[in-house]
Coordinates of C-alpha atoms in Angstrom, one line a residue:
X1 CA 34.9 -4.4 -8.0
X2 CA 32.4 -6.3 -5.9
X3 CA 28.6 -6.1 -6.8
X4 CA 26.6 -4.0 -4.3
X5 CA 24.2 -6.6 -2.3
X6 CA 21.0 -7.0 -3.9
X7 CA 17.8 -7.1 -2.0
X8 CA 14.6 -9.1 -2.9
X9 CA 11.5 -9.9 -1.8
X10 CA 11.5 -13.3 -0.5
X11 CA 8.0 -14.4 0.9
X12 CA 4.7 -12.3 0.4
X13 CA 1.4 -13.2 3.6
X14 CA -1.8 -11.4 3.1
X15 CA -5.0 -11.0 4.8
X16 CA -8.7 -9.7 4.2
X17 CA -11.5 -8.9 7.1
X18 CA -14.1 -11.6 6.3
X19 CA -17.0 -9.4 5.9
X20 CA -17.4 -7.9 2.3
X21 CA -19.2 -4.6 2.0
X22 CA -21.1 -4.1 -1.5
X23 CA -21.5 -0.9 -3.3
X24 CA -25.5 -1.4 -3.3
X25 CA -24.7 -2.3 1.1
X26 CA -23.5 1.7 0.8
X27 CA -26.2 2.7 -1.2
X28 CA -28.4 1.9 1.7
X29 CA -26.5 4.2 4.2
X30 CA -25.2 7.1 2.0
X31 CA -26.8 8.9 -1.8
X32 CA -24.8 6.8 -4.1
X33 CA -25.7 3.5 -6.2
X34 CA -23.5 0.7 -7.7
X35 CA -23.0 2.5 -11.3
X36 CA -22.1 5.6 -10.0
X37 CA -19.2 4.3 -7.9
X38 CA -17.8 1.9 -10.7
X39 CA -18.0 4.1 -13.0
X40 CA -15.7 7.1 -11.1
X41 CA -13.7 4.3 -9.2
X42 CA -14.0 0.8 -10.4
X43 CA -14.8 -0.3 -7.0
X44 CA -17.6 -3.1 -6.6
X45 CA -17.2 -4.0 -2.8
X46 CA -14.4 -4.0 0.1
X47 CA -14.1 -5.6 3.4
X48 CA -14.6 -4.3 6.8
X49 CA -13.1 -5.3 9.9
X50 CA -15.8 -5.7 13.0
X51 CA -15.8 -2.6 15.2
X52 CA -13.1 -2.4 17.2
X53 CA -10.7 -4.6 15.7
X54 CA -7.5 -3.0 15.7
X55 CA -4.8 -2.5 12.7
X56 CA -2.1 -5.0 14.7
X57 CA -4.8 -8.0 13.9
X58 CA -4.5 -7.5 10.3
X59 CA -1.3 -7.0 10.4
X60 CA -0.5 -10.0 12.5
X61 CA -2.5 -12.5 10.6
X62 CA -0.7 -11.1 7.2
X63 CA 2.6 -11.8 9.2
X64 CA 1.6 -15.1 10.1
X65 CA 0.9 -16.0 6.8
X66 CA 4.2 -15.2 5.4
X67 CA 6.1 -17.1 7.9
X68 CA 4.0 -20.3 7.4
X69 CA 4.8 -19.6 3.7
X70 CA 8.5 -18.8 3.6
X71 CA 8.7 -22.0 6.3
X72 CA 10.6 -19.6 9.1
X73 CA 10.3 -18.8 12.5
X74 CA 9.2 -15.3 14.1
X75 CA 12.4 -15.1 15.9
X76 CA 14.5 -15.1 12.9
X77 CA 12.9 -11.5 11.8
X78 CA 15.9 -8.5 12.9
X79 CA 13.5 -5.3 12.0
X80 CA 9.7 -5.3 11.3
X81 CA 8.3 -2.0 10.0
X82 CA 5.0 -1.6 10.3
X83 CA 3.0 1.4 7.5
X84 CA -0.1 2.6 8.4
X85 CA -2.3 5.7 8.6
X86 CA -4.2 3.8 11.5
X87 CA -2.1 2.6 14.2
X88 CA -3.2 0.8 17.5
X89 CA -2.7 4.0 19.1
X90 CA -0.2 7.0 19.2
X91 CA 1.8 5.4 20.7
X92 CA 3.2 2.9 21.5
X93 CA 4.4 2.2 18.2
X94 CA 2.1 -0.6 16.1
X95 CA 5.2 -2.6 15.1
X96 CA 5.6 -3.1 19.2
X97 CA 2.6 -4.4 19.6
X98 CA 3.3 -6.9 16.4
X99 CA 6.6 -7.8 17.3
X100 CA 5.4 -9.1 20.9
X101 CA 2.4 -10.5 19.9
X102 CA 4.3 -12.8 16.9
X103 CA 7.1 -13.6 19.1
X104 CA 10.1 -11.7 17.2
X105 CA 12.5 -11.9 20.2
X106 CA 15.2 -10.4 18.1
X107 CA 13.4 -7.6 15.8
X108 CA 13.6 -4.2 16.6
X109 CA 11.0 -2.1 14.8
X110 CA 9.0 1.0 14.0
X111 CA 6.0 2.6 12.1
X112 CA 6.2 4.6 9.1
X113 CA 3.1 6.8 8.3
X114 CA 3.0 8.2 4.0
X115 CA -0.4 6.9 3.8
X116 CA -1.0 5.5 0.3
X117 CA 2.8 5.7 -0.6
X118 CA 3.9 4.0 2.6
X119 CA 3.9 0.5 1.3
X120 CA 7.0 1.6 -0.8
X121 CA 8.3 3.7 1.3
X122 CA 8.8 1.1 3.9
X123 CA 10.0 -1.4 1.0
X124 CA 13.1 1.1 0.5
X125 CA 13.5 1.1 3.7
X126 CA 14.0 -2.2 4.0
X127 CA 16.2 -2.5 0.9
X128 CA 18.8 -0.4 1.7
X129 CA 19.1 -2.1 5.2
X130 CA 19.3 -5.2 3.5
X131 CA 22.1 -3.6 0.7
X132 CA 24.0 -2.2 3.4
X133 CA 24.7 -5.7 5.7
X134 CA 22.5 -4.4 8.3
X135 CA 20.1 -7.2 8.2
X136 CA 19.2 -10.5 6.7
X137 CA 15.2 -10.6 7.2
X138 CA 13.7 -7.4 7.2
X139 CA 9.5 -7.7 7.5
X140 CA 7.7 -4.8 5.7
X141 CA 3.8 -5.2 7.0
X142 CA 1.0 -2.7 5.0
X143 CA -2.0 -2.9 7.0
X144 CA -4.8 -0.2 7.9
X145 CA -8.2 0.1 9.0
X146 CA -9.7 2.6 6.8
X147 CA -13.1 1.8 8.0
X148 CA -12.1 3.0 11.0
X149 CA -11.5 6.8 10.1
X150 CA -14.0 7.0 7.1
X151 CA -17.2 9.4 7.5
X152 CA -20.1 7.6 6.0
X153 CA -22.2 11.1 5.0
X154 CA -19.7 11.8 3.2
X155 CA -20.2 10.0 -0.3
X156 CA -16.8 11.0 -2.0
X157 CA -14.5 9.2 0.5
X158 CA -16.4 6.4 2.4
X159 CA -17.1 4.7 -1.5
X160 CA -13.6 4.2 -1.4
X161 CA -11.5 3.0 1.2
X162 CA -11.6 -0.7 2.7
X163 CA -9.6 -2.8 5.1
X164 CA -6.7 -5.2 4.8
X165 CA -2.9 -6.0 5.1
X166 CA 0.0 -7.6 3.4
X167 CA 3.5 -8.4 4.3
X168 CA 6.6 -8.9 2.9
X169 CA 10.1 -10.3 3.5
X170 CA 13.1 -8.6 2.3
X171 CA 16.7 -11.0 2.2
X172 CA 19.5 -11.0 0.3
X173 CA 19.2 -11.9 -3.5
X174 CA 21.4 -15.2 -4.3
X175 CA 21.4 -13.9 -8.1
X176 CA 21.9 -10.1 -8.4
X177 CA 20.1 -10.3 -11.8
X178 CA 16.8 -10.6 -8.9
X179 CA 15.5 -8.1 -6.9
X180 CA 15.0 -4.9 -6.3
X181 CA 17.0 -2.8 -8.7
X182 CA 16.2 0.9 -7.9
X183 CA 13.5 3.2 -6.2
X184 CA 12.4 7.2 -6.2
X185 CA 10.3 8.6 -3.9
X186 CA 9.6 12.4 -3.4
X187 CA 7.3 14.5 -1.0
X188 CA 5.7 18.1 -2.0
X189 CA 3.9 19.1 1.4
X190 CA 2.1 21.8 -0.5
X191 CA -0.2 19.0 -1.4
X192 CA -1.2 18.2 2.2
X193 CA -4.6 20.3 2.5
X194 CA -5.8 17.9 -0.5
X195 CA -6.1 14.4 1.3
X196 CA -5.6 14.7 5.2
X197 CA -7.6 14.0 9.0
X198 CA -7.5 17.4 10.4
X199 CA -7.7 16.2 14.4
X200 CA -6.3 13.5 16.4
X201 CA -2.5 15.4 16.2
X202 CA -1.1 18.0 18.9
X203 CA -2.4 20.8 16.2
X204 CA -6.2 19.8 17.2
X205 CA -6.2 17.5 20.1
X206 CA -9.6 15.3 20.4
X207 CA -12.3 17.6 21.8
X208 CA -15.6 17.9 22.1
X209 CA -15.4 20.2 19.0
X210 CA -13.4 17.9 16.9
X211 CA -15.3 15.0 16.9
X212 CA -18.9 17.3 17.1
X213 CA -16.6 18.4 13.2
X214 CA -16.4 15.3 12.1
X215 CA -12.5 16.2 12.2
X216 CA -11.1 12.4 13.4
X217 CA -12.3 11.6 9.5
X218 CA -10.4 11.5 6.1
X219 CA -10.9 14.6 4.4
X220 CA -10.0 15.1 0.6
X221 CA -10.5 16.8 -2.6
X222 CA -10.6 14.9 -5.3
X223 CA -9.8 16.2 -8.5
X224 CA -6.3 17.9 -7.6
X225 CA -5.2 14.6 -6.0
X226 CA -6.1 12.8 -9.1
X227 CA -4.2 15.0 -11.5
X228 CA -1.0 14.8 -9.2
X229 CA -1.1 11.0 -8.6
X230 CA -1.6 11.0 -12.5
X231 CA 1.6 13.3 -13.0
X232 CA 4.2 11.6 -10.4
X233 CA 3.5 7.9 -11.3
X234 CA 4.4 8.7 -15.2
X235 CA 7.2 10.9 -13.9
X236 CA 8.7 8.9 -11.2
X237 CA 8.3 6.4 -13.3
X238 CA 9.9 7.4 -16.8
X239 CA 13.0 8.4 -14.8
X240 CA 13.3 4.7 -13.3
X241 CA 12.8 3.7 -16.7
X242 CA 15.3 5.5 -18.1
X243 CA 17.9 5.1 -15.4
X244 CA 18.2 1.6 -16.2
X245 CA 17.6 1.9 -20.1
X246 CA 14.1 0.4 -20.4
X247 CA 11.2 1.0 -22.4
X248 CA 8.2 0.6 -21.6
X249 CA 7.3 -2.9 -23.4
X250 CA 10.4 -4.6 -21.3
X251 CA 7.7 -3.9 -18.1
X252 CA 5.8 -6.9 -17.3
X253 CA 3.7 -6.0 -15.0
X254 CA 2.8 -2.0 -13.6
X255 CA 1.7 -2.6 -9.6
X256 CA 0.0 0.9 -8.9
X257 CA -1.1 1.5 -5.4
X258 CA -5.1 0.7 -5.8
X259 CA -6.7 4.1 -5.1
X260 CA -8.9 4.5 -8.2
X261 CA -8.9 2.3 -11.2
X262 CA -9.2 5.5 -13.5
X263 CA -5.9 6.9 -12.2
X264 CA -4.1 3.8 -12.7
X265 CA -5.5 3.8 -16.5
X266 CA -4.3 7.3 -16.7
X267 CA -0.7 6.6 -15.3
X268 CA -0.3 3.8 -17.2
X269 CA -1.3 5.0 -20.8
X270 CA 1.4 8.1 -19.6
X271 CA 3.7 5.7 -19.9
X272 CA 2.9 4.1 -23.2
X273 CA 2.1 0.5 -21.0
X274 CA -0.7 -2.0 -22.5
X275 CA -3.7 -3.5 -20.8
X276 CA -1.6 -6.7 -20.5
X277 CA 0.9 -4.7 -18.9
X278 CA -1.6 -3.6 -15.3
X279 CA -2.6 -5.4 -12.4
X280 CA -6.0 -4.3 -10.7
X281 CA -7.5 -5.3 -8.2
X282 CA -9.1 -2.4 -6.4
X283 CA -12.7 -3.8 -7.8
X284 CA -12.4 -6.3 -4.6
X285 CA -11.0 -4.7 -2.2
X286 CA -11.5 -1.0 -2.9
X287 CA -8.0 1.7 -1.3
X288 CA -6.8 -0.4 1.5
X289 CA -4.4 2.5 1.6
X290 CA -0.7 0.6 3.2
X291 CA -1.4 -2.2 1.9
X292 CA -3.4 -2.3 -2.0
X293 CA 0.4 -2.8 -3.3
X294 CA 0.8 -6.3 -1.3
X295 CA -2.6 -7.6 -1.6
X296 CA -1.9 -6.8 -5.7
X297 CA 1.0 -8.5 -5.4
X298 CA -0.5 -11.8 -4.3
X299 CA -3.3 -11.5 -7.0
X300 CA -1.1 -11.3 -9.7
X301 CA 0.9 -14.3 -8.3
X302 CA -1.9 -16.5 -7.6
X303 CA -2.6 -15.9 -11.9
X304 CA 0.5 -16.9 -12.4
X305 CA 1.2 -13.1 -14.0
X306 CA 4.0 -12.8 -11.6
X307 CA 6.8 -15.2 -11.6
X308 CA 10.2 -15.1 -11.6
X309 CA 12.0 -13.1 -13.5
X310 CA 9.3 -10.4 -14.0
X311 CA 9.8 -6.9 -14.5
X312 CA 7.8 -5.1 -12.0
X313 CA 7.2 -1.3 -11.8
X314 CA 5.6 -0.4 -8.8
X315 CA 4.3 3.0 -8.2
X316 CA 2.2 5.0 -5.8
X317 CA 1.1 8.3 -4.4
X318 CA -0.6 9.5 -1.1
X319 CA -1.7 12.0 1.3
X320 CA 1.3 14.6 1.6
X321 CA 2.1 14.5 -1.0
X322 CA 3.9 11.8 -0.9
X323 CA 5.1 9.4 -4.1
X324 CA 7.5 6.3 -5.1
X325 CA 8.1 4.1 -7.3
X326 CA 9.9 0.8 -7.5
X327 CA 11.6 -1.3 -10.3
X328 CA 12.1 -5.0 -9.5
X329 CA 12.7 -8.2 -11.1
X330 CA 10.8 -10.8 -9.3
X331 CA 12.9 -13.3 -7.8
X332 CA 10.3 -16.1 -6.9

C-alpha cells in the first residue's frame, strides 16, 4: 500500500514592529511595575506597531521574508491563509489584501479567526490540503495587532499582548520520516465568556455605547482560562503522544503558544517534559496571539535547538475555547 503524502514545513519568515514597549514604559500609563508583570507572566517588553498600521503589513513583511528565504516566487504560492483576531477589516478578507499586495497571481485564500489556537489551526489546514494532492505550497501567515484592541486601564490584559507575525510554507515531504505526523484540535464554546471582544460583531454593532463601554476591547478572566489552557495542552497532548507510542523524553522540543510563561511551565511539567525540553520566548515579545508559535519557531532555530530531525510538540489554546496540538519532526 502506498504511504499517505506527508506534509512539512518547508521555509519559516518572521517579523517584529520596531518599537519595543518595556514593562517599566506600562508602568508609566497603567498601576503595574516590572516585578509584578514578570513574576505573573514572564513578560519583560513587546513590540507595538505605530498607530494605524494594519495586520496585512505584518503579515506581508513575514511573507516576504519567507520567500527571500526558501528562494521562490510569490506566484508559485496556490492558497495563503491568513489567522488573525485583527484583520484589515470585516471584510474583505485579510488574506485578499495579502495575496494582491505580494503578487500571488495564482493563490486563492482566506482568514481563519481561533485567536491564540489559530496558528495551528491554520497549519492543519494546510496539511491536509497538502496530504490530499490539493496543493504543493500552501502559506500559513500568523499575524495580529494586539495593540490595536487592547484597553490600557485595564492592567490584567494590556501587560500582555504585543504585535507581530510569522509565516510558514507547507510542501510535500521528500522523506515521510519528516513532517507533520498528526494533530488534534477541539473547541468547547462554553468557554467563550472567559477571553472575548464583546462589540465589533452583528450581536453589538459599533455605537456610540459600545465604544463609550470600552466594548471594541479584549475582555478576559484570567484564572479559568489558565486552568483550562493548563488542562488541554497535557491532554491534547498525552493523546498525540500516545497515538504514535512516545514518551515524553523522545520530545525534543515542546512549542506552546506564548500566552503566559507560567502556563507553559504548568503544561509542560503535566506532561513529565524537562526544562531542556521548552522553548520560551514570550519574555520578548509578550502573546502576539496568531503568531507566538512562528516567532518561537524561528528562536529556537536561530539556537540551533531546532534542526532536522526534531521532535516537536506544538500546542496551544485560545479564546473559544479553542485548542490543538501538533506532533512534527522537523524537516530542515
Amino acid at each position: 500500500m502506498a504511504l499517505k503524502r506527508r506534509a512539512k514545513i518547508s521555509a519559516l519568515g518572521r517579523y517584529v514592529p520596531p518599537k519595543t514597549v518595556t514593562n517599566h514604559d506600562l508602568a508609566k500609563i497603567v498601576d503595574t511595575d516590572h516585578d509584578w508583570i514578570v513574576a505573573r507572566t514572564g513578560i519583560v517588553e513587546r513590540h507595538y506597531v505605530e498607530p494605524g498600521t494594519p495586520t496585512s503589513e505584518l503579515a506581508f513583511r513575514a511573507i516576504t521574508d519567507l520567500l527571500e528565504r526558501r528562494n521562490i516566487r510569490a506566484d508559485e504560492i496556490e492558497l495563503i491563509i491568513v489567522v488573525t483576531v485583527t484583520p484589515d477589516m470585516l471584510f474583505p478578507a485579510t488574506a485578499c489584501i495579502v495575496q494582491d499586495r505580494i503578487g500571488a497571481t495564482g493563490a486563492w485564500g482566506f482568514d481563519l479567526s481561533a485567536a491564540c489556537s489559530g496558528f495551528l489551526y491554520g497549519l492543519t489546514v494546510a496539511t491536509q490540503f497538502v496530504e490530499t494532492g490539493a496543493h504543493d505550497k500552501v502559506l500559513v501567515v500568523g499575524a495580529d495587532v494586539m495593540s490595536s484592541i487592547i484597553n490600557f486601564k485595564d492592567r490584567s490584559t494590556c501587560i500582555l499582548f504585543g504585535d507581530g507575525a510569522g509565516a510558514v510554507l507547507v510542501e510535500p515531504s521528500d522523506d515521510n520520516e519528516l513532517g507533520i505526523l498528526d494533530y488534534l484540535n477541539e473547541v468547547d464554546g462554553s468557554g467563550g465568556q472567559y477571553i472575548y471582544m464583546p462589540a465589533g460583531g452583528s450581536l453589538n454593532p459599533a455605537s456610540h455605547e459600545t465604544v463609550d463601554n470600552r466594548m471594541h476591547y479584549v475582555h478576559q478572566h484570567g484564572q479559568p482560562v489558565f486552568k483550562y489552557a493548563v488542562r488541554k495542552m497535557e491532554e491534547l497532548g498525552t493523546k498525540l503522544l500516545q497515538r504514535h507510542g512516545l514518551s515524553a523524553e523522545q520530545i525534543d522540543l515542546f512549542i506552546a503558544h506564548q500566552a503566559n510563561a507560567r502556563i507553559i511551565d504548568a503544561a509542560a511539567q503535566k506532561l513529565n517534559l524537562t526544562e531542556a525540553q521548552i522553548v520560551r520566548n514570550i519574555n520578548k515579545f509578550g502573546n502576539t496571539t496568531a503568531a507566538t508559535i512562528p516567532l518561537a519557531i524561528g528562536d529556537a532555530l536561530d539556537s540551533g535547538r531546532l534542526k532536522q530531525g526534531t521532535t516537536v510538540l506544538f500546542s496551544a489554546v485560545g479564546a473559544g475555547f479553542t485548542s490543538g496540538a501538533v506532533l512534527s519532526r522537523w524537516a530542515f
